[in-house]
Amino acid sequence: MLATLSDKAFNDPEWIFEIKWDGYRAIAELEPDNVRLYSRNGLSFSETFPPVYQALTQINHQAVIDGEIVVLDDQGHPSFQMLQQYREDPAHPLIYYVFDLLSLDGKDLKTLPLIQRKELLKHLLDGIPNSVIRFCDHIPKSGKDFFDQVVQMGLEGMIAKHIDSGYAVGVRSRQWLKIKNHNSVEAVIAGYTEPKGSRKHFGALILGEYNDGQLRYIGHAGTGFDDKLLNEMMMRMKPLIMSKSPFKEKIKVNAPVTWLKPQLVCEVKFTEQTQEGLLRHPVFLGLRIDKSPEEVVKSNDTMAHQTSETATKEDKKVSATGKNMIIGGHEVKLTNVNKVYWPGEKIKKGDMLAYYEKMAPVILPYLKDRPLSLKRTPNGISTKGFYHKDAGENAPSFVITEKVESDSSDKVIDYIVCNNGATLLYVANLGSIEMNPWNSTRLKPDHPTYIVIDIDPSENNSFEQVIDTALATQQVLEKAGVTYYVKTSGATGLHIYIPLGNKYPYEQAREFAHIIAMLTQELVPDFTTLERSIKKRGDRIYIDYLQNNRGQTLASAYSVRPVPGAQVSAPISVKELKRGLHPSQFNIFNMPKRIEKLGDLFFQVLGKGNNIKTSLHNLGY
C-alpha cells in the first residue's frame, strides 16, 4: 500500500502519525519452515540484510509484515547513505521498523481497521528477544506538533494514516498521506558527464524518469559523492555504456556525455522542481536496489502537489482563463470555461474543470483501464445532452482508446479509456460533466471488478426511505459476510458496491446481485420493488441489480453529476449511513476538503474480492 503526497501537516483525532523512514520498504512473509524478506519489486533481501532475516526466524507465527529497513546514524536518525554502505561499515545498527500486519496465523487482516492491525502487530512482537525488529509507534491526533519535531530533528518527513484505513495492496491511497520535510525523488541514471579538474571518473549523473513510456530528462546531479562512491558508481556504470542516447529528445549539457542503458535507479534530493519538470540543485543520495527503472514514472505525487490547494497562482490563472493547460506532461486545450453550466448557482464550466484537475489523483484509480461512456452536456444542465460512446477516433495522442464490438449495433465502438489527468480534463472539456466507467476493465472485460446495487427512488420517495433501503441491504450483506462500500449517486439515490476482484463472470455476479436485491426487498416490501419498468413500479424505490452487465455504466466515485448544486457522487462511511444524510451535502467545492480530512473511503472497492460461494452459504443457499 502506498501513500499520496500531501502539502501540509494537520491535526485530526481520526488520524495517526508515524516517522517517514529513510530506507528500503520491505515485506516479510513468515511460515513455520520458511521466511521470505523482499522489496516492493520482489527483490530478495534475505541475503542482503542477514540480521533482519535471522531476527524474523524467531517469530513463531505465520504472518505477513510490512515495514522499512534502515540504518541509524550516531544521533539515532535513519541514514540512507549509511544503509548503502552497510556491508562495508556494519558498526551502525540495522533496524527493521515494522508498521503493519497483513495476515496472522492464516487470517487475512487487510480489511481490519489500521489501528487494530497495529495493536495485533505490537502484541506479536512482545517478548521477541532482539533489537533488530522494532514496532513503529505513532502519535495520535497531533500531526502539526509531530511534524514540527520531525523538522527539528532533520528527518525525511512523516506519514499520516487514517485509523480506520484498510490495507489495499498496490494502491496509492489518500487514506495514507506522506508529508515531506525534504524533497526527494527516484530517478533513472541515463548517463554521466566527463569530469573536470581533479575530479575522477565522472562529473555528474544524467537523470530521467518515464512519461508515457518515454524516458524524459529531469536534470543532472554532480554532488553527493566522495572518492570512494565515485569509484563504486563507475564500476556499476561501465558495463552499461552504450553509444546512443536513451532520450528521444536532444539533451543540453555543458560537458561531453557517456550514455548508459537505463538500468540503474538512484534517489536524489532537490530544492524545487520547475514547471518543465527539471530538478533544481539535485544531490545524489544513493542507489535504489529495491526499484526497477520502469517504476520511475512521472508520478501522482507531483500531480497531487500541483493540483492541491497550494497550487501556484499561475496554475489557477490557467484554469480560470481557459488557456492550454499542461498536466502530466500533456497539453490540454480548455474551451468556454466561463460558460455557466449550473444556472441556478451560476457555477461555470471552469469550476468543474478546476475540480477535476484537483481531484485527478483520487478519481483516476476508478477510471483506469475502463472504457468510458460519455454523456455530453456542452451547454450545461438545463439542456438534455447526448450520449457519445464512440469518442476515441478524434481524441489527442495522449488518450488511450479501446475498440469494442457492439452486440446491439453490430459495429466496433472506439471507447475512450481515462488513464491520466490529461484525458480526464479532455473528457470534461467535451462537456462530459459525469464520468461513467464500465464495471470491468478492458483487461478482463467479462469479469466485473465489483457488483453494484443501485437504490433508485421515484420522485415521490423520500431520501429517508432510500437510507432505510440501504440499511436493509446492509443487513443482508452483513449476514452474507461480505465487505461492501457505499456512495451517494450524486443525484437522488445510493450505490452499494461489493468487491469481486474480477474473479467471476457477469452472469454469476448478476445472479448474486439478484439474490441480494430479493432479500433486501423482503425486508422493506412497503416501498421497494424489483420491477424495472418505470410505469409498473409506481411510487416505489427500485432496487436495481441489472446494472451488472458488460458495458453497463454508473457515475464513478467522485464524479460530478449534472444536477442542481454541482453535486458529487460521494463515498460515505458506515457511520454516515443514517437518517439525516443527503446527496446535496457533497459538491465540487467541499469534496476536496473532505478528502483532505478523511482520505479516500472507497479505495478497497478495487482490492481483494468477496467469495460468492461462501456468501451464498452464509445466506442459506
Coordinates of C-alpha atoms in Angstrom, one line a residue:
M1 CA 0.0 0.0 0.0
L2 CA 1.3 3.4 -1.0
A3 CA 0.8 6.9 0.4
T4 CA -0.2 10.0 -1.5
L5 CA 1.9 13.2 -1.2
S6 CA 0.3 15.9 0.8
D7 CA 1.4 19.5 1.3
K8 CA 0.9 20.2 5.0
A9 CA 0.6 18.7 8.4
F10 CA -2.7 18.7 10.2
N11 CA -4.4 17.7 13.4
D12 CA -7.3 15.2 13.4
P13 CA -8.5 12.7 16.1
E14 CA -9.2 10.1 13.4
W15 CA -5.6 10.0 12.1
I16 CA -2.3 8.8 13.5
F17 CA 1.2 10.0 12.5
E18 CA 4.4 8.0 12.0
I19 CA 8.0 8.8 11.1
K20 CA 8.7 8.5 7.4
W21 CA 11.7 6.2 7.5
D22 CA 14.5 6.8 5.0
G23 CA 15.3 3.3 3.9
Y24 CA 14.1 0.3 1.9
R25 CA 10.5 -0.8 2.1
A26 CA 10.3 -4.5 2.8
I27 CA 7.6 -7.2 3.2
A28 CA 8.3 -10.2 5.4
E29 CA 6.4 -13.4 4.9
L30 CA 6.7 -15.8 7.8
E31 CA 5.9 -19.5 7.6
P32 CA 6.8 -22.3 10.0
D33 CA 9.7 -23.5 7.9
N34 CA 10.3 -20.6 5.7
V35 CA 10.9 -16.8 5.9
R36 CA 10.9 -14.5 2.9
L37 CA 12.1 -10.9 3.0
Y38 CA 11.7 -8.9 -0.1
S39 CA 11.3 -5.4 -1.7
R40 CA 8.4 -3.8 -3.4
N41 CA 9.6 -5.2 -6.8
G42 CA 10.2 -8.7 -5.4
L43 CA 13.9 -8.4 -4.9
S44 CA 15.1 -10.7 -2.1
F45 CA 16.6 -9.0 1.0
S46 CA 17.3 -12.2 2.9
E47 CA 21.0 -12.3 2.0
T48 CA 21.3 -8.6 1.7
F49 CA 20.3 -7.9 5.3
P50 CA 21.0 -11.2 7.2
P51 CA 20.5 -9.7 10.7
V52 CA 16.9 -8.9 9.8
Y53 CA 16.3 -12.3 8.2
Q54 CA 17.7 -14.1 11.3
A55 CA 15.6 -12.0 13.6
L56 CA 12.4 -12.8 11.7
T57 CA 13.0 -16.5 12.1
Q58 CA 12.5 -16.0 15.9
I59 CA 8.8 -15.1 15.4
N60 CA 6.9 -18.4 15.8
H61 CA 3.8 -17.4 13.9
Q62 CA 2.5 -17.3 10.4
A63 CA 2.4 -13.7 9.4
V64 CA 2.9 -11.1 6.7
I65 CA 4.5 -7.9 7.9
D66 CA 5.2 -4.5 6.2
G67 CA 8.0 -2.2 7.3
E68 CA 11.1 -0.4 6.4
I69 CA 14.8 -1.4 6.7
V70 CA 17.0 1.4 7.9
V71 CA 20.4 2.1 9.3
L72 CA 20.7 4.6 12.3
D73 CA 23.5 7.1 12.5
D74 CA 25.2 8.3 15.7
Q75 CA 22.2 10.5 16.6
G76 CA 19.8 7.6 16.1
H77 CA 18.4 9.1 12.9
P78 CA 17.9 7.0 9.7
S79 CA 20.6 7.5 7.1
F80 CA 20.0 6.3 3.6
Q81 CA 23.7 6.8 2.7
M82 CA 24.8 4.6 5.6
L83 CA 22.3 2.0 4.5
Q84 CA 24.1 1.9 1.1
Q85 CA 27.4 1.2 2.9
Y86 CA 26.0 -1.3 5.4
R87 CA 28.1 -4.2 4.3
E88 CA 31.4 -2.2 4.4
D89 CA 30.6 -0.5 7.7
P90 CA 28.3 -2.7 9.8
A91 CA 29.1 -0.8 13.0
H92 CA 25.8 1.2 12.9
P93 CA 22.6 -0.7 13.8
L94 CA 20.4 -2.2 11.1
I95 CA 16.8 -1.9 12.1
Y96 CA 13.6 -3.3 10.6
Y97 CA 10.8 -0.8 11.7
V98 CA 7.5 -2.6 11.1
F99 CA 4.3 -0.7 10.9
D100 CA 1.6 -3.0 9.5
L101 CA 0.3 -6.6 9.8
L102 CA -1.4 -8.0 6.7
S103 CA -2.1 -11.5 8.0
L104 CA -1.7 -13.6 11.1
D105 CA -1.8 -17.3 11.6
G106 CA -3.8 -17.8 8.3
K107 CA -6.3 -15.0 8.9
D108 CA -6.3 -12.1 6.4
L109 CA -6.2 -8.8 8.3
K110 CA -6.1 -6.4 5.4
T111 CA -9.8 -5.3 5.8
L112 CA -9.4 -4.7 9.6
P113 CA -9.0 -1.0 10.6
L114 CA -5.4 0.1 10.8
I115 CA -5.4 0.8 14.5
Q116 CA -6.5 -2.8 15.2
R117 CA -3.8 -4.2 12.9
K118 CA -1.2 -2.2 14.7
E119 CA -2.4 -3.4 18.1
L120 CA -2.1 -7.0 16.8
L121 CA 1.4 -6.3 15.4
K122 CA 2.6 -4.8 18.7
H123 CA 1.3 -7.9 20.6
L124 CA 3.0 -10.2 18.0
L125 CA 6.4 -8.5 18.7
D126 CA 6.1 -8.6 22.5
G127 CA 8.7 -10.9 24.1
I128 CA 10.8 -11.3 21.0
P129 CA 14.4 -11.2 22.3
N130 CA 16.1 -9.0 19.7
S131 CA 16.5 -5.3 18.9
V132 CA 16.6 -5.6 15.1
I133 CA 12.8 -5.7 14.6
R134 CA 11.1 -2.8 16.2
F135 CA 7.5 -1.7 16.3
C136 CA 6.9 1.6 14.5
D137 CA 5.0 3.6 17.1
H138 CA 2.8 6.6 16.3
I139 CA 1.3 9.8 17.7
P140 CA -2.5 10.2 17.6
K141 CA -4.3 13.4 16.6
S142 CA -1.5 16.0 16.9
G143 CA 0.1 15.9 13.4
K144 CA 1.3 19.5 13.4
D145 CA 3.3 19.2 16.6
F146 CA 4.7 15.9 15.5
F147 CA 5.8 17.3 12.1
D148 CA 7.5 20.2 14.0
Q149 CA 9.6 17.6 15.8
V150 CA 10.3 15.8 12.5
V151 CA 11.6 19.1 11.1
Q152 CA 13.6 19.9 14.2
M153 CA 15.3 16.5 14.1
G154 CA 16.0 16.9 10.3
L155 CA 14.1 13.7 9.5
E156 CA 12.7 13.0 6.0
G157 CA 9.1 13.5 6.9
M158 CA 6.1 11.9 8.4
I159 CA 3.3 9.5 7.3
A160 CA -0.3 10.3 8.2
K161 CA -2.8 7.3 8.3
H162 CA -6.5 7.2 8.9
I163 CA -7.2 5.0 11.9
D164 CA -9.9 3.0 10.0
S165 CA -8.0 2.5 6.8
G166 CA -7.8 -1.0 5.4
Y167 CA -4.7 -2.2 3.6
A168 CA -5.0 -2.0 -0.2
V169 CA -2.2 -3.8 -1.9
G170 CA -0.5 -1.8 -4.7
V171 CA -2.9 1.1 -4.3
R172 CA -1.7 4.7 -3.8
S173 CA -4.3 5.8 -1.3
R174 CA -5.3 9.1 0.2
Q175 CA -6.0 7.3 3.5
W176 CA -2.2 7.2 3.8
L177 CA -0.5 10.6 3.3
K178 CA 3.2 11.5 3.3
I179 CA 4.3 14.9 4.3
K180 CA 7.9 15.6 3.4
N181 CA 10.5 17.7 5.2
H182 CA 12.9 17.2 2.4
N183 CA 12.1 17.0 -1.3
S184 CA 13.4 13.7 -2.8
V185 CA 12.7 11.6 -5.9
E186 CA 13.8 8.4 -7.6
A187 CA 15.5 8.9 -11.0
V188 CA 16.9 6.6 -13.7
I189 CA 20.6 7.1 -14.4
A190 CA 20.8 7.6 -18.2
G191 CA 24.5 8.7 -18.5
Y192 CA 27.3 10.7 -17.0
T193 CA 29.3 13.7 -18.0
E194 CA 33.1 14.0 -18.3
P195 CA 34.9 15.0 -15.1
K196 CA 36.6 18.4 -14.8
G197 CA 39.8 19.4 -12.9
S198 CA 40.9 17.0 -10.3
R199 CA 37.5 15.1 -10.2
K200 CA 37.9 11.4 -11.1
H201 CA 35.6 9.0 -13.0
F202 CA 32.7 11.4 -13.9
G203 CA 31.3 14.8 -13.4
A204 CA 27.5 14.5 -13.0
L205 CA 24.9 11.8 -13.5
I206 CA 22.3 12.5 -16.2
L207 CA 18.8 11.7 -14.7
G208 CA 15.5 10.8 -16.2
E209 CA 12.0 9.5 -15.5
Y210 CA 9.5 7.7 -17.7
N211 CA 6.5 9.5 -19.0
D212 CA 4.1 7.6 -21.3
G213 CA 6.8 5.0 -21.9
Q214 CA 9.4 7.6 -23.0
L215 CA 12.4 8.5 -20.8
R216 CA 12.3 12.2 -20.1
Y217 CA 15.3 14.3 -18.9
I218 CA 14.8 15.8 -15.4
G219 CA 18.3 17.2 -14.6
H220 CA 21.8 16.1 -13.6
A221 CA 23.4 15.5 -10.1
G222 CA 27.0 16.2 -9.6
T223 CA 27.1 16.5 -5.8
G224 CA 26.7 13.9 -3.0
F225 CA 29.8 11.9 -3.9
D226 CA 33.1 11.2 -2.2
D227 CA 36.1 9.5 -4.0
K228 CA 35.1 6.0 -2.8
L229 CA 31.5 6.5 -4.1
L230 CA 32.7 7.9 -7.4
N231 CA 34.8 4.8 -7.9
E232 CA 31.9 2.4 -6.9
M233 CA 29.4 4.2 -9.2
M234 CA 31.9 4.0 -12.1
M235 CA 32.3 0.2 -11.6
R236 CA 28.5 -0.1 -11.7
M237 CA 28.1 2.0 -14.8
K238 CA 30.9 0.8 -17.0
P239 CA 29.1 -2.4 -18.1
L240 CA 26.1 -0.3 -19.2
I241 CA 27.8 2.1 -21.5
M242 CA 26.2 2.5 -25.0
S243 CA 26.7 4.8 -27.9
K244 CA 23.2 6.1 -28.3
S245 CA 21.2 8.4 -26.0
P246 CA 18.2 6.7 -24.3
F247 CA 16.3 10.0 -24.6
K248 CA 14.1 10.7 -27.6
E249 CA 14.8 14.5 -27.4
K250 CA 18.2 16.1 -27.5
I251 CA 19.7 16.9 -24.0
K252 CA 21.5 20.1 -23.4
V253 CA 24.5 19.6 -21.1
N254 CA 27.7 21.6 -20.6
A255 CA 30.2 18.7 -20.9
P256 CA 30.7 15.6 -23.1
V257 CA 28.3 12.7 -22.1
T258 CA 28.7 9.0 -21.9
W259 CA 25.3 7.3 -22.3
L260 CA 24.1 4.3 -20.3
K261 CA 21.5 1.7 -20.7
P262 CA 18.8 2.9 -18.3
Q263 CA 19.0 0.2 -15.7
L264 CA 20.2 1.9 -12.5
V265 CA 17.9 3.8 -10.2
C266 CA 19.0 6.3 -7.7
E267 CA 17.5 8.7 -5.2
V268 CA 18.2 12.4 -5.2
K269 CA 17.1 15.3 -3.0
F270 CA 16.4 18.7 -4.5
T271 CA 15.2 22.2 -3.6
E272 CA 12.3 22.6 -6.1
Q273 CA 11.0 21.4 -9.4
T274 CA 10.5 23.7 -12.4
Q275 CA 7.3 23.8 -14.4
E276 CA 9.2 21.9 -17.1
G277 CA 9.8 19.1 -14.5
L278 CA 13.6 19.8 -14.1
L279 CA 15.1 19.3 -10.6
R280 CA 16.9 22.3 -9.1
H281 CA 20.1 21.5 -7.2
P282 CA 19.8 17.7 -7.1
V283 CA 22.1 15.9 -4.7
F284 CA 22.8 12.2 -5.1
L285 CA 21.7 10.1 -2.0
G286 CA 22.3 6.6 -3.2
L287 CA 21.2 3.7 -5.5
R288 CA 17.8 2.2 -5.1
I289 CA 18.3 -1.5 -5.4
D290 CA 14.7 -2.0 -4.5
K291 CA 13.3 -0.2 -7.5
S292 CA 13.2 -1.1 -11.2
P293 CA 13.6 1.6 -13.9
E294 CA 10.1 1.0 -15.1
E295 CA 8.7 2.1 -11.7
V296 CA 10.3 5.6 -12.1
V297 CA 7.5 7.3 -13.8
K298 CA 6.1 10.8 -13.6
S299 CA 4.0 10.0 -10.6
N300 CA 0.8 11.1 -9.0
D301 CA 2.9 12.6 -6.2
T302 CA 3.8 15.6 -8.5
M303 CA 0.2 15.8 -9.8
A304 CA -1.2 15.7 -6.3
H305 CA 1.1 18.5 -5.2
Q306 CA 0.3 20.7 -8.3
T307 CA -3.4 20.2 -8.0
S308 CA -3.8 20.8 -4.3
E309 CA -4.9 24.0 -2.6
T310 CA -1.3 25.2 -2.7
A311 CA -1.3 25.3 -6.5
T312 CA 0.6 28.2 -7.8
K313 CA -1.1 31.4 -8.8
E314 CA -0.1 30.7 -12.4
D315 CA -1.8 27.3 -12.3
K316 CA -5.0 29.0 -11.1
K317 CA -4.8 31.6 -13.7
V318 CA -4.6 29.0 -16.4
S319 CA -7.6 27.2 -15.0
A320 CA -9.6 30.4 -14.9
T321 CA -8.8 31.7 -18.4
G322 CA -9.1 28.5 -20.3
K323 CA -5.7 28.7 -21.9
N324 CA -4.0 25.5 -22.8
M325 CA -3.0 23.6 -19.7
I326 CA -0.1 21.3 -19.1
I327 CA -0.9 18.3 -17.0
G328 CA 1.2 15.1 -16.6
G329 CA 3.4 16.4 -19.4
H330 CA 0.5 16.7 -21.9
E331 CA -1.1 19.9 -23.3
V332 CA -4.9 20.1 -23.0
K333 CA -6.9 22.8 -24.7
L334 CA -9.7 24.1 -22.4
T335 CA -12.6 26.0 -24.0
N336 CA -15.6 28.1 -22.9
V337 CA -14.5 28.0 -19.3
N338 CA -16.8 30.9 -18.4
K339 CA -19.9 29.2 -19.8
V340 CA -22.5 28.8 -17.0
Y341 CA -23.2 25.1 -16.5
W342 CA -25.3 25.3 -13.4
P343 CA -27.6 28.4 -13.9
G344 CA -29.3 28.3 -10.6
E345 CA -26.0 28.7 -8.7
K346 CA -24.0 30.5 -11.5
I347 CA -21.4 27.7 -11.4
K348 CA -19.2 27.7 -14.5
K349 CA -17.6 25.1 -16.7
G350 CA -14.2 26.3 -15.4
D351 CA -15.3 25.5 -11.8
M352 CA -16.0 21.9 -12.9
L353 CA -12.7 21.7 -14.8
A354 CA -10.8 23.0 -11.7
Y355 CA -12.5 20.3 -9.6
Y356 CA -11.4 17.5 -11.9
E357 CA -7.9 18.9 -12.1
K358 CA -7.6 19.0 -8.3
M359 CA -9.3 15.6 -7.8
A360 CA -7.4 13.7 -10.6
P361 CA -5.2 11.6 -8.3
V362 CA -8.3 10.5 -6.4
I363 CA -10.7 9.7 -9.2
L364 CA -8.3 8.2 -11.7
P365 CA -7.9 4.8 -10.0
Y366 CA -11.7 4.3 -10.5
L367 CA -11.4 5.1 -14.2
K368 CA -8.1 3.4 -15.1
D369 CA -8.4 0.8 -17.9
R370 CA -12.2 1.1 -18.0
P371 CA -14.0 2.2 -21.2
L372 CA -16.0 5.4 -20.7
S373 CA -19.5 6.0 -21.9
L374 CA -19.6 9.8 -22.4
K375 CA -22.8 11.8 -21.7
R376 CA -22.1 15.2 -23.0
T377 CA -24.0 18.3 -21.9
P378 CA -21.8 21.1 -23.5
N379 CA -24.5 23.8 -22.8
G380 CA -25.0 22.9 -19.1
I381 CA -27.5 21.1 -17.1
S382 CA -30.5 22.9 -18.4
T383 CA -30.2 21.0 -21.7
K384 CA -30.8 17.3 -22.2
G385 CA -27.4 16.4 -23.5
F386 CA -26.5 13.3 -25.5
Y387 CA -24.5 10.1 -25.2
H388 CA -21.3 9.6 -27.1
K389 CA -19.7 6.2 -26.7
D390 CA -17.7 6.2 -30.0
A391 CA -15.5 9.1 -28.9
G392 CA -12.0 7.9 -29.4
E393 CA -11.4 8.4 -33.1
N394 CA -10.6 12.2 -32.9
A395 CA -9.0 12.1 -29.5
P396 CA -5.5 13.6 -28.9
S397 CA -2.5 11.3 -28.9
F398 CA -2.3 11.1 -25.1
V399 CA -5.7 9.5 -24.9
I400 CA -5.9 5.7 -24.8
T401 CA -8.8 4.1 -26.7
E402 CA -10.3 0.6 -26.8
K403 CA -12.2 -0.8 -29.7
V404 CA -15.1 -2.9 -28.6
E405 CA -17.6 -4.9 -30.8
S406 CA -21.1 -3.8 -30.0
D407 CA -23.7 -6.6 -29.9
S408 CA -26.6 -4.2 -30.3
S409 CA -25.4 -2.1 -33.3
D410 CA -23.2 -4.7 -35.0
K411 CA -20.2 -2.3 -35.2
V412 CA -17.0 -1.5 -33.5
I413 CA -17.1 1.3 -30.9
D414 CA -14.0 3.3 -30.2
Y415 CA -14.2 3.9 -26.4
I416 CA -12.1 6.4 -24.5
V417 CA -10.1 5.0 -21.6
C418 CA -9.2 7.5 -18.9
N419 CA -5.7 6.6 -17.6
N420 CA -4.2 10.0 -16.9
G421 CA -5.1 13.5 -15.8
A422 CA -4.9 15.0 -19.2
T423 CA -7.5 12.6 -20.6
L424 CA -9.7 13.4 -17.6
L425 CA -9.6 17.1 -18.4
Y426 CA -10.0 16.4 -22.1
V427 CA -13.2 14.4 -21.5
A428 CA -14.6 17.0 -19.0
N429 CA -13.8 19.8 -21.5
L430 CA -16.0 18.0 -24.1
G431 CA -18.9 18.8 -21.7
S432 CA -18.9 15.4 -20.0
I433 CA -20.0 16.5 -16.6
E434 CA -20.1 13.0 -15.2
M435 CA -17.6 10.1 -15.6
N436 CA -19.3 6.8 -16.4
P437 CA -16.8 3.9 -16.5
W438 CA -17.6 0.2 -17.1
N439 CA -17.8 -2.1 -14.1
S440 CA -15.0 -4.2 -15.6
T441 CA -11.7 -3.3 -17.2
R442 CA -10.5 -3.7 -20.8
L443 CA -8.1 -6.3 -19.4
K444 CA -10.9 -8.6 -18.1
P445 CA -14.0 -7.2 -19.8
D446 CA -16.3 -10.1 -19.0
H447 CA -15.4 -10.2 -15.3
P448 CA -16.6 -7.2 -13.2
T449 CA -14.4 -5.6 -10.5
Y450 CA -17.5 -5.3 -8.3
I451 CA -21.2 -5.8 -8.0
V452 CA -23.4 -2.7 -7.8
I453 CA -26.8 -2.4 -6.1
D454 CA -28.4 0.8 -7.3
I455 CA -31.0 2.1 -4.9
D456 CA -33.1 4.3 -7.3
P457 CA -36.1 6.2 -5.9
S458 CA -39.1 7.6 -7.7
E459 CA -40.0 11.2 -7.5
N460 CA -42.3 10.6 -4.6
N461 CA -39.9 8.7 -2.4
S462 CA -38.1 10.5 0.5
F463 CA -34.4 10.1 0.9
E464 CA -35.1 8.6 4.4
Q465 CA -36.7 5.7 2.5
V466 CA -33.6 5.4 0.3
I467 CA -31.5 5.2 3.5
D468 CA -33.8 2.6 5.0
T469 CA -33.4 0.5 1.9
A470 CA -29.7 0.8 2.1
L471 CA -29.7 -0.2 5.7
A472 CA -31.8 -3.3 4.8
T473 CA -29.3 -4.1 2.1
Q474 CA -26.5 -3.7 4.7
Q475 CA -28.4 -6.2 6.9
V476 CA -28.4 -8.7 4.1
L477 CA -24.7 -8.1 3.2
E478 CA -23.6 -8.5 6.8
K479 CA -25.4 -11.8 7.1
A480 CA -23.7 -12.9 3.9
G481 CA -20.3 -11.9 5.4
V482 CA -19.2 -9.7 2.5
T483 CA -17.3 -6.5 2.6
Y484 CA -19.1 -3.6 0.9
Y485 CA -18.8 0.1 0.3
V486 CA -21.4 2.8 -0.1
K487 CA -21.5 6.1 -2.0
T488 CA -24.2 8.6 -2.9
S489 CA -25.3 8.5 -6.5
G490 CA -24.7 12.3 -6.6
A491 CA -28.3 12.7 -7.6
T492 CA -31.2 11.1 -5.7
G493 CA -30.1 7.6 -4.7
L494 CA -27.4 5.5 -3.2
H495 CA -25.0 2.9 -4.7
I496 CA -23.7 -0.1 -2.8
Y497 CA -20.6 -1.7 -4.2
I498 CA -19.5 -5.3 -3.4
P499 CA -15.9 -6.0 -4.5
L500 CA -15.3 -9.2 -6.6
G501 CA -11.7 -8.7 -7.7
N502 CA -12.5 -9.6 -11.4
K503 CA -12.9 -13.3 -10.3
Y504 CA -16.4 -14.0 -11.6
P505 CA -18.2 -13.6 -14.9
Y506 CA -21.0 -11.1 -15.2
E507 CA -23.6 -13.9 -15.2
Q508 CA -22.6 -15.1 -11.8
A509 CA -22.2 -11.6 -10.4
R510 CA -25.7 -10.6 -11.7
E511 CA -27.3 -13.7 -10.1
F512 CA -25.7 -12.9 -6.8
A513 CA -26.8 -9.3 -7.0
H514 CA -30.4 -10.6 -7.8
I515 CA -30.4 -12.7 -4.6
I516 CA -29.2 -9.7 -2.6
A517 CA -31.9 -7.5 -4.1
M518 CA -34.7 -10.0 -3.4
L519 CA -33.7 -10.5 0.2
T520 CA -33.5 -6.7 0.6
Q521 CA -36.9 -6.2 -0.9
E522 CA -38.4 -8.7 1.5
L523 CA -37.2 -6.6 4.4
V524 CA -38.8 -3.3 3.1
P525 CA -41.7 -4.5 0.9
D526 CA -43.9 -1.5 1.5
F527 CA -41.9 1.0 -0.6
T528 CA -39.5 -1.0 -2.7
T529 CA -39.7 -3.1 -5.9
L530 CA -37.6 -5.1 -8.3
E531 CA -39.8 -4.0 -11.2
R532 CA -37.7 -2.4 -13.9
S533 CA -40.5 -0.7 -15.8
I534 CA -41.0 2.9 -14.5
K535 CA -44.6 2.7 -15.3
K536 CA -45.2 -0.5 -13.4
R537 CA -43.1 0.3 -10.3
G538 CA -45.1 3.4 -9.4
D539 CA -44.1 5.3 -6.3
R540 CA -41.6 2.7 -5.1
I541 CA -37.8 2.6 -4.8
Y542 CA -36.3 0.4 -7.5
I543 CA -33.6 -2.0 -6.2
D544 CA -31.6 -2.2 -9.4
Y545 CA -29.4 -5.3 -9.7
L546 CA -29.4 -5.3 -13.6
Q547 CA -26.6 -2.7 -13.7
N548 CA -24.3 -5.8 -13.5
N549 CA -23.9 -6.4 -17.2
R550 CA -21.0 -6.0 -19.6
G551 CA -20.9 -2.4 -20.9
Q552 CA -23.3 -1.0 -18.2
T553 CA -22.0 2.1 -16.5
L554 CA -22.7 4.2 -13.4
A555 CA -21.3 7.5 -12.3
S556 CA -17.8 6.9 -10.8
A557 CA -16.9 7.7 -7.2
Y558 CA -16.2 11.4 -7.0
S559 CA -17.8 12.1 -10.4
V560 CA -19.7 15.4 -10.7
R561 CA -23.4 15.0 -11.7
P562 CA -25.5 17.2 -14.0
V563 CA -27.9 18.1 -11.2
P564 CA -28.5 21.4 -9.3
G565 CA -25.7 22.3 -6.9
A566 CA -22.9 20.6 -8.8
Q567 CA -23.3 17.6 -6.6
V568 CA -20.7 14.8 -6.5
S569 CA -21.0 11.0 -6.1
A570 CA -19.5 10.8 -2.6
P571 CA -18.2 7.7 -0.8
I572 CA -19.5 7.6 2.7
S573 CA -18.6 5.6 5.8
V574 CA -20.9 3.1 7.5
K575 CA -21.3 5.6 10.4
E576 CA -22.6 8.2 8.0
L577 CA -25.3 5.9 6.5
K578 CA -28.2 7.1 8.7
R579 CA -31.1 9.4 8.5
G580 CA -30.1 13.0 8.0
L581 CA -27.7 12.1 5.2
H582 CA -28.4 13.7 1.8
P583 CA -26.6 13.8 -1.5
S584 CA -26.8 17.6 -1.6
Q585 CA -24.2 17.7 1.2
F586 CA -21.4 16.8 -1.3
N587 CA -20.4 19.1 -4.1
I588 CA -17.4 20.2 -6.2
F589 CA -16.5 22.9 -3.7
N590 CA -16.4 20.9 -0.4
M591 CA -15.3 17.4 -1.7
P592 CA -11.6 18.2 -1.9
K593 CA -11.6 19.3 1.7
R594 CA -13.5 16.2 2.7
I595 CA -10.8 14.1 1.0
E596 CA -8.1 16.0 2.9
K597 CA -9.7 15.2 6.2
L598 CA -11.0 11.6 5.6
G599 CA -8.9 10.3 2.7
D600 CA -10.5 8.0 0.1
L601 CA -13.1 5.9 1.8
F602 CA -13.7 3.8 -1.3
F603 CA -10.3 2.5 -2.4
Q604 CA -10.8 -1.0 -1.2
V605 CA -13.5 -1.5 -3.8
L606 CA -10.6 -2.1 -6.2
G607 CA -8.9 -4.6 -3.8
K608 CA -9.5 -8.3 -2.9
G609 CA -12.9 -9.6 -3.9
N610 CA -15.5 -11.4 -1.9
N611 CA -16.2 -15.1 -2.2
I612 CA -19.7 -15.6 -3.7
K613 CA -19.9 -19.3 -2.8
T614 CA -19.1 -18.6 0.9
S615 CA -21.6 -15.7 0.9
L616 CA -24.4 -17.7 -0.6
H617 CA -23.7 -20.4 2.0
N618 CA -24.0 -17.8 4.8
L619 CA -27.3 -16.7 3.3
G620 CA -28.6 -20.3 3.3
Y621 CA -28.3 -21.0 -0.4

